[in-house]
Short mmCIF file of C-alpha atoms in Angstrom, two decimals:
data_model
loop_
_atom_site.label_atom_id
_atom_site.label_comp_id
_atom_site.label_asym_id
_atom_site.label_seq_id
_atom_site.Cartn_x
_atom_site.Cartn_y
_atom_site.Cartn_z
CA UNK F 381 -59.28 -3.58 139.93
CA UNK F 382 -55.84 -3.96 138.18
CA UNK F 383 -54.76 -5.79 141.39
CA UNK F 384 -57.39 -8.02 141.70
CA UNK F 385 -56.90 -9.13 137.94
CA UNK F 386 -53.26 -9.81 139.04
CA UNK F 387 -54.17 -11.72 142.29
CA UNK F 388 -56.94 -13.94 139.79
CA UNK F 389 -53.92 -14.83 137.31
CA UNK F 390 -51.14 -15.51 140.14
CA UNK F 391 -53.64 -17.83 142.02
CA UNK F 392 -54.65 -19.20 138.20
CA UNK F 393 -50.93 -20.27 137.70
CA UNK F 394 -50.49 -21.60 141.00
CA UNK F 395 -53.29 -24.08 140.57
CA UNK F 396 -52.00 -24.88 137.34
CA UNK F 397 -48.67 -25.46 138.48
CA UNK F 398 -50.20 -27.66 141.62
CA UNK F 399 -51.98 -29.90 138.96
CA UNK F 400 -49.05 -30.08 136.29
CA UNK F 401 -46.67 -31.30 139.18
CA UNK F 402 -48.84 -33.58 140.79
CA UNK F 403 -49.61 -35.48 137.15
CA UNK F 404 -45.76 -35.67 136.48
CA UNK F 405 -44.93 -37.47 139.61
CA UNK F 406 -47.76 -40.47 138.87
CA UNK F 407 -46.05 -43.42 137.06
CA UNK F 408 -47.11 -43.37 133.19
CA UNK F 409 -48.74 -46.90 133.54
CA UNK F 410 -48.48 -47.02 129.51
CA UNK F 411 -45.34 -47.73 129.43
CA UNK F 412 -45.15 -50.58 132.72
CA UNK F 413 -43.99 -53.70 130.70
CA UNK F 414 -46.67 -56.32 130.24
CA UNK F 415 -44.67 -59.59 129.98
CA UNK F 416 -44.62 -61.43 133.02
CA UNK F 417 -41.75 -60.78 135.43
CA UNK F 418 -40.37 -58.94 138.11
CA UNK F 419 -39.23 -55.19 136.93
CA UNK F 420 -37.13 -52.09 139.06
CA UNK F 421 -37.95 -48.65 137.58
CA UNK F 422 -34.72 -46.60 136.16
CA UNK F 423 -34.02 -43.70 134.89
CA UNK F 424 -33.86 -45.01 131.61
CA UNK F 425 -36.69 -47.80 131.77
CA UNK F 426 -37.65 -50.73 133.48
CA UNK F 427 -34.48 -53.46 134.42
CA UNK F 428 -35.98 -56.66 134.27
CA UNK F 429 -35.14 -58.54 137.71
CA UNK F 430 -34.81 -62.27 137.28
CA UNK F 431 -36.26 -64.47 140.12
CA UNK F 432 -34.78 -67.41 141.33
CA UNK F 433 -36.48 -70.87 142.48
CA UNK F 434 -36.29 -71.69 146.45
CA UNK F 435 -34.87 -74.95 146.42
CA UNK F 436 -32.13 -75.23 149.16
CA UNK F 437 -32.77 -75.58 152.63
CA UNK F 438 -30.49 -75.54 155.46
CA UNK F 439 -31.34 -76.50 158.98
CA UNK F 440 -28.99 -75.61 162.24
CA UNK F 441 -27.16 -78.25 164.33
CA UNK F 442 -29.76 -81.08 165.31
CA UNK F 443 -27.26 -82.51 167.77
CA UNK F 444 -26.60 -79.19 169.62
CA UNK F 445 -30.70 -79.25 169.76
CA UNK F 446 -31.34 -82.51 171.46
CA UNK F 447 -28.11 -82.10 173.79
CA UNK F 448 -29.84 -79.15 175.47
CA UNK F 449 -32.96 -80.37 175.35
CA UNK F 450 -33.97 -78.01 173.14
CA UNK F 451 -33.03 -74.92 174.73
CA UNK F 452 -30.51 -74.54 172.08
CA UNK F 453 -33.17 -73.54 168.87
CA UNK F 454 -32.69 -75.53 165.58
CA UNK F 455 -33.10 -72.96 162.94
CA UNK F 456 -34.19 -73.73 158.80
CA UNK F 457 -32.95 -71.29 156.33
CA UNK F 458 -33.17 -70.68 152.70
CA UNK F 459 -29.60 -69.94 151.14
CA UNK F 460 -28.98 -68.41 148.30
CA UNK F 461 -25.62 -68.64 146.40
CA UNK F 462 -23.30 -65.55 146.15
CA UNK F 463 -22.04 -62.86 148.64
CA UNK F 464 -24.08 -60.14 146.45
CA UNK F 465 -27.15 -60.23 144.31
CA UNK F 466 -26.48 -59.49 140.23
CA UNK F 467 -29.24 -56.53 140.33
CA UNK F 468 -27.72 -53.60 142.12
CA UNK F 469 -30.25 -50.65 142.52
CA UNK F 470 -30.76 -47.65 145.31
CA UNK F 471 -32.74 -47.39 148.11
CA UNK F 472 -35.71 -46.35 146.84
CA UNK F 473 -37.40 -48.52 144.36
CA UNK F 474 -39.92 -48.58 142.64
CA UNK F 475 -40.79 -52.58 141.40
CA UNK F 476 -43.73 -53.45 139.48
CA UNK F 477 -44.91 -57.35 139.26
CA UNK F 478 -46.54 -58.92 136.23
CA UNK F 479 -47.85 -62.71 137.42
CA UNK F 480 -47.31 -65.35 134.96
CA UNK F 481 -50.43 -66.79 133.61
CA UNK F 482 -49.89 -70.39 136.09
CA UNK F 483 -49.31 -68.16 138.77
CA UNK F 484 -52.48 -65.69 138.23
CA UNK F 485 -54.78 -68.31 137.57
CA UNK F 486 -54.00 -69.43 141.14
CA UNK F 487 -54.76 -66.13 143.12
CA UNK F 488 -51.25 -65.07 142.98
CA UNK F 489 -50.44 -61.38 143.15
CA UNK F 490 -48.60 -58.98 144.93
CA UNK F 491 -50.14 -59.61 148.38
CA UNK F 492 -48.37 -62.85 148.06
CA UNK F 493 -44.97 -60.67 147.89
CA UNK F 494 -42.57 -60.03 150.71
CA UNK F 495 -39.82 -58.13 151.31
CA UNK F 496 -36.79 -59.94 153.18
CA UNK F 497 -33.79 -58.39 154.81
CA UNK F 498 -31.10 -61.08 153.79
CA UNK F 499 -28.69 -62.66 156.34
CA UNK F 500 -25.07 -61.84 155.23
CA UNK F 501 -22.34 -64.61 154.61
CA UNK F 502 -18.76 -64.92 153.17
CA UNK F 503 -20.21 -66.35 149.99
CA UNK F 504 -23.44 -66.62 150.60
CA UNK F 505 -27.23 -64.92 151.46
CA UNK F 506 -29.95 -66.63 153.70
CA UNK F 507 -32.96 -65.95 155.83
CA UNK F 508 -35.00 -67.65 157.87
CA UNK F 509 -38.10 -69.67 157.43
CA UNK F 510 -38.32 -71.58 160.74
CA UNK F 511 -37.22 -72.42 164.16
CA UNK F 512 -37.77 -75.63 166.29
CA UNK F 513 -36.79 -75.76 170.36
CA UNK F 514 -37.91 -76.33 173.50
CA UNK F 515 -40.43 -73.14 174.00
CA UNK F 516 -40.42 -71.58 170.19
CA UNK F 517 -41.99 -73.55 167.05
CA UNK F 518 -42.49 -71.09 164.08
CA UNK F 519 -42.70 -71.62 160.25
CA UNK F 520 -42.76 -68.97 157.71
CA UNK F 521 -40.64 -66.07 157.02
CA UNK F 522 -39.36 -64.66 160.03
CA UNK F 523 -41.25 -60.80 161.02
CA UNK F 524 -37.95 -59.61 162.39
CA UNK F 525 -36.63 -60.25 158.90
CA UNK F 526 -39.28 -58.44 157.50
CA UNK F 527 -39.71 -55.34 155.65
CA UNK F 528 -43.25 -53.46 155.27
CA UNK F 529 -44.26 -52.76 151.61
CA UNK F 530 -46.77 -50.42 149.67
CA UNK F 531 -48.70 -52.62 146.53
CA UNK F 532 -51.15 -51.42 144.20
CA UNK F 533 -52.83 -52.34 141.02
CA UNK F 534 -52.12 -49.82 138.79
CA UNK F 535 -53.94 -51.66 135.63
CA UNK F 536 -55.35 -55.12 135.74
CA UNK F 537 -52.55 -57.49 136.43
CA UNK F 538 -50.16 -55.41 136.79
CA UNK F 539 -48.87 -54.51 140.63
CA UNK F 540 -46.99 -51.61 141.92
CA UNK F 541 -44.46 -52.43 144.55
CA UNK F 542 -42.94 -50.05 146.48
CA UNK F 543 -40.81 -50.32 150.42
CA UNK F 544 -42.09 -48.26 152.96
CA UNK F 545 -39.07 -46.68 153.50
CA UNK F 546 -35.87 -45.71 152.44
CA UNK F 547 -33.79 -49.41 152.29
CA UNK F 548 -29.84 -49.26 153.82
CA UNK F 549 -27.21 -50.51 151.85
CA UNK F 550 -27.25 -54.59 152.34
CA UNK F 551 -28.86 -57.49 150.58
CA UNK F 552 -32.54 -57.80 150.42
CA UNK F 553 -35.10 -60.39 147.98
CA UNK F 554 -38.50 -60.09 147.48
CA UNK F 555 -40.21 -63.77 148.51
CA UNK F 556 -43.29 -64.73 146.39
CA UNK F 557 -45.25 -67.61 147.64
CA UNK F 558 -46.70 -68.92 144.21
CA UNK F 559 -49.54 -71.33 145.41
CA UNK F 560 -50.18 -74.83 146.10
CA UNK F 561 -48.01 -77.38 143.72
CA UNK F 562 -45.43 -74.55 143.01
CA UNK F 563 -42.13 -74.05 145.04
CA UNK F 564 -42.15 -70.31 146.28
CA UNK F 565 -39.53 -67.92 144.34
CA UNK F 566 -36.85 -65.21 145.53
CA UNK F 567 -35.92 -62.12 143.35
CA UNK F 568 -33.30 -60.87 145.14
CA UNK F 569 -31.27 -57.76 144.45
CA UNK F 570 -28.45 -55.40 146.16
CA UNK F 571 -28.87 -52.22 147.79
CA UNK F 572 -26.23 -49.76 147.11
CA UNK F 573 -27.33 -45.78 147.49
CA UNK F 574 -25.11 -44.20 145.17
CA UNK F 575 -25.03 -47.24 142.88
CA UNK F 576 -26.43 -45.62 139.50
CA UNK F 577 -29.21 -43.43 140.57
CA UNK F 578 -31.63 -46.17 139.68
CA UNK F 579 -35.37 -46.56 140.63
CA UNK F 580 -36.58 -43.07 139.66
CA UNK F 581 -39.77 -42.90 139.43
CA UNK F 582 -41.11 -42.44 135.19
CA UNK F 583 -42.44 -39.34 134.25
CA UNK F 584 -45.72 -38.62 132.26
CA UNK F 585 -44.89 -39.24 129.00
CA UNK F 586 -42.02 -40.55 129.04
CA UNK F 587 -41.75 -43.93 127.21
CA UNK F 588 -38.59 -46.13 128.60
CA UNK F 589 -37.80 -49.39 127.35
CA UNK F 590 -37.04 -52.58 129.05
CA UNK F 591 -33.56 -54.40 129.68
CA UNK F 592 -33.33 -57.71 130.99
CA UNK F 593 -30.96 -58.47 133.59
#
């Protein structure tokens, strides 16, 4: 009998233990900032990731296009200033998307998010979103470019963001389309692993507070 009772209170803790870790590793969705924005989880809090407006366009030689007939593809790519991005985080993050009001009333949410795997230059980041020749025609951000995501609504109007997998070290932005009338928008942002040990997911109960970046 005395073994029995022990067996009851081992598998007793074990449960408890099961349910007490699985709770701690769901986000505390209390403390997800409400203002609208783009935020990375921390250790500390929530860094506020500020978005930029797509508004340069580059497209490849025309000339070198038409000389060989087209064989030679024409390529248009959004360029962004700067050989790094000002938010540095690690591979794993954790982002979590609050639409402004313009954009929400339009259907935009975090379907409407992707993630890019940004072209490196000397002083400058790009990526493709088309290509013109003689047997290709595409528009859009280029799929080889691409990097799957996880999104979820973890309270209304408020999106969970997370990559599939683990990113590499490089230069990466996340591309929102914002609807018709409104140029789309880049928040774009270094990977470095051992940056700063960023991106951890919160724990329950914790209550972190937000810094702008």
């Amino acid at each position: 009998r005395g073994i029995m009772q022990r067996l009851a209170i081992l598998i007793a803790a074990m449960i408890l233990t099961a349910a007490v870790a699985a709770q701690s590793a769901k986000p505390d969705i209390r403390n997800v900032p409400s203002d609208a924005g783009m935020y990375v989880q921390t250790a500390t809090g929530f860094d506020k990731v500020l978005g930029q407006i797509v508004s340069f366009r580059r497209s490849g030689s025309l000339l070198v296009s038409k000389i060989t007939l087209g064989i030679k593809t024409s390529k248009e790519n959004v360029q962004l200033l700067g050989a790094h991005a000002e938010t540095v985080i690690e591979g794993k993050p954790v982002f979590y998307f609050v639409p402004p009001k313009q954009e929400s009333e339009a259907g935009v949410n975090a379907g409407d998010l992707v993630l890019i795997r940004l072209e490196e230059k000397p002083e400058r980041r790009q990526f493709e979103v088309g290509a013109q020749g003689a047997w290709r025609s595409s528009s859009g951000i280029s799929i080889t470019h691409q990097i799957q995501l996880f999104r979820s609504e973890v309270k209304s109007g408020v999106y969970m963001i997370t990559p599939a997998g683990e990113l590499g070290k490089g230069e990466y932005a996340l591309y929102l389309a914002r609807g018709e009338g409104m140029q789309p928008y880049v928040y774009d942002f270094s990977v470095s692993p051992h940056c700063c040990g960023l991106s951890a997911r919160p724990d329950a109960g914790a209550t972190p507070e937000v810094q702008a970046r």
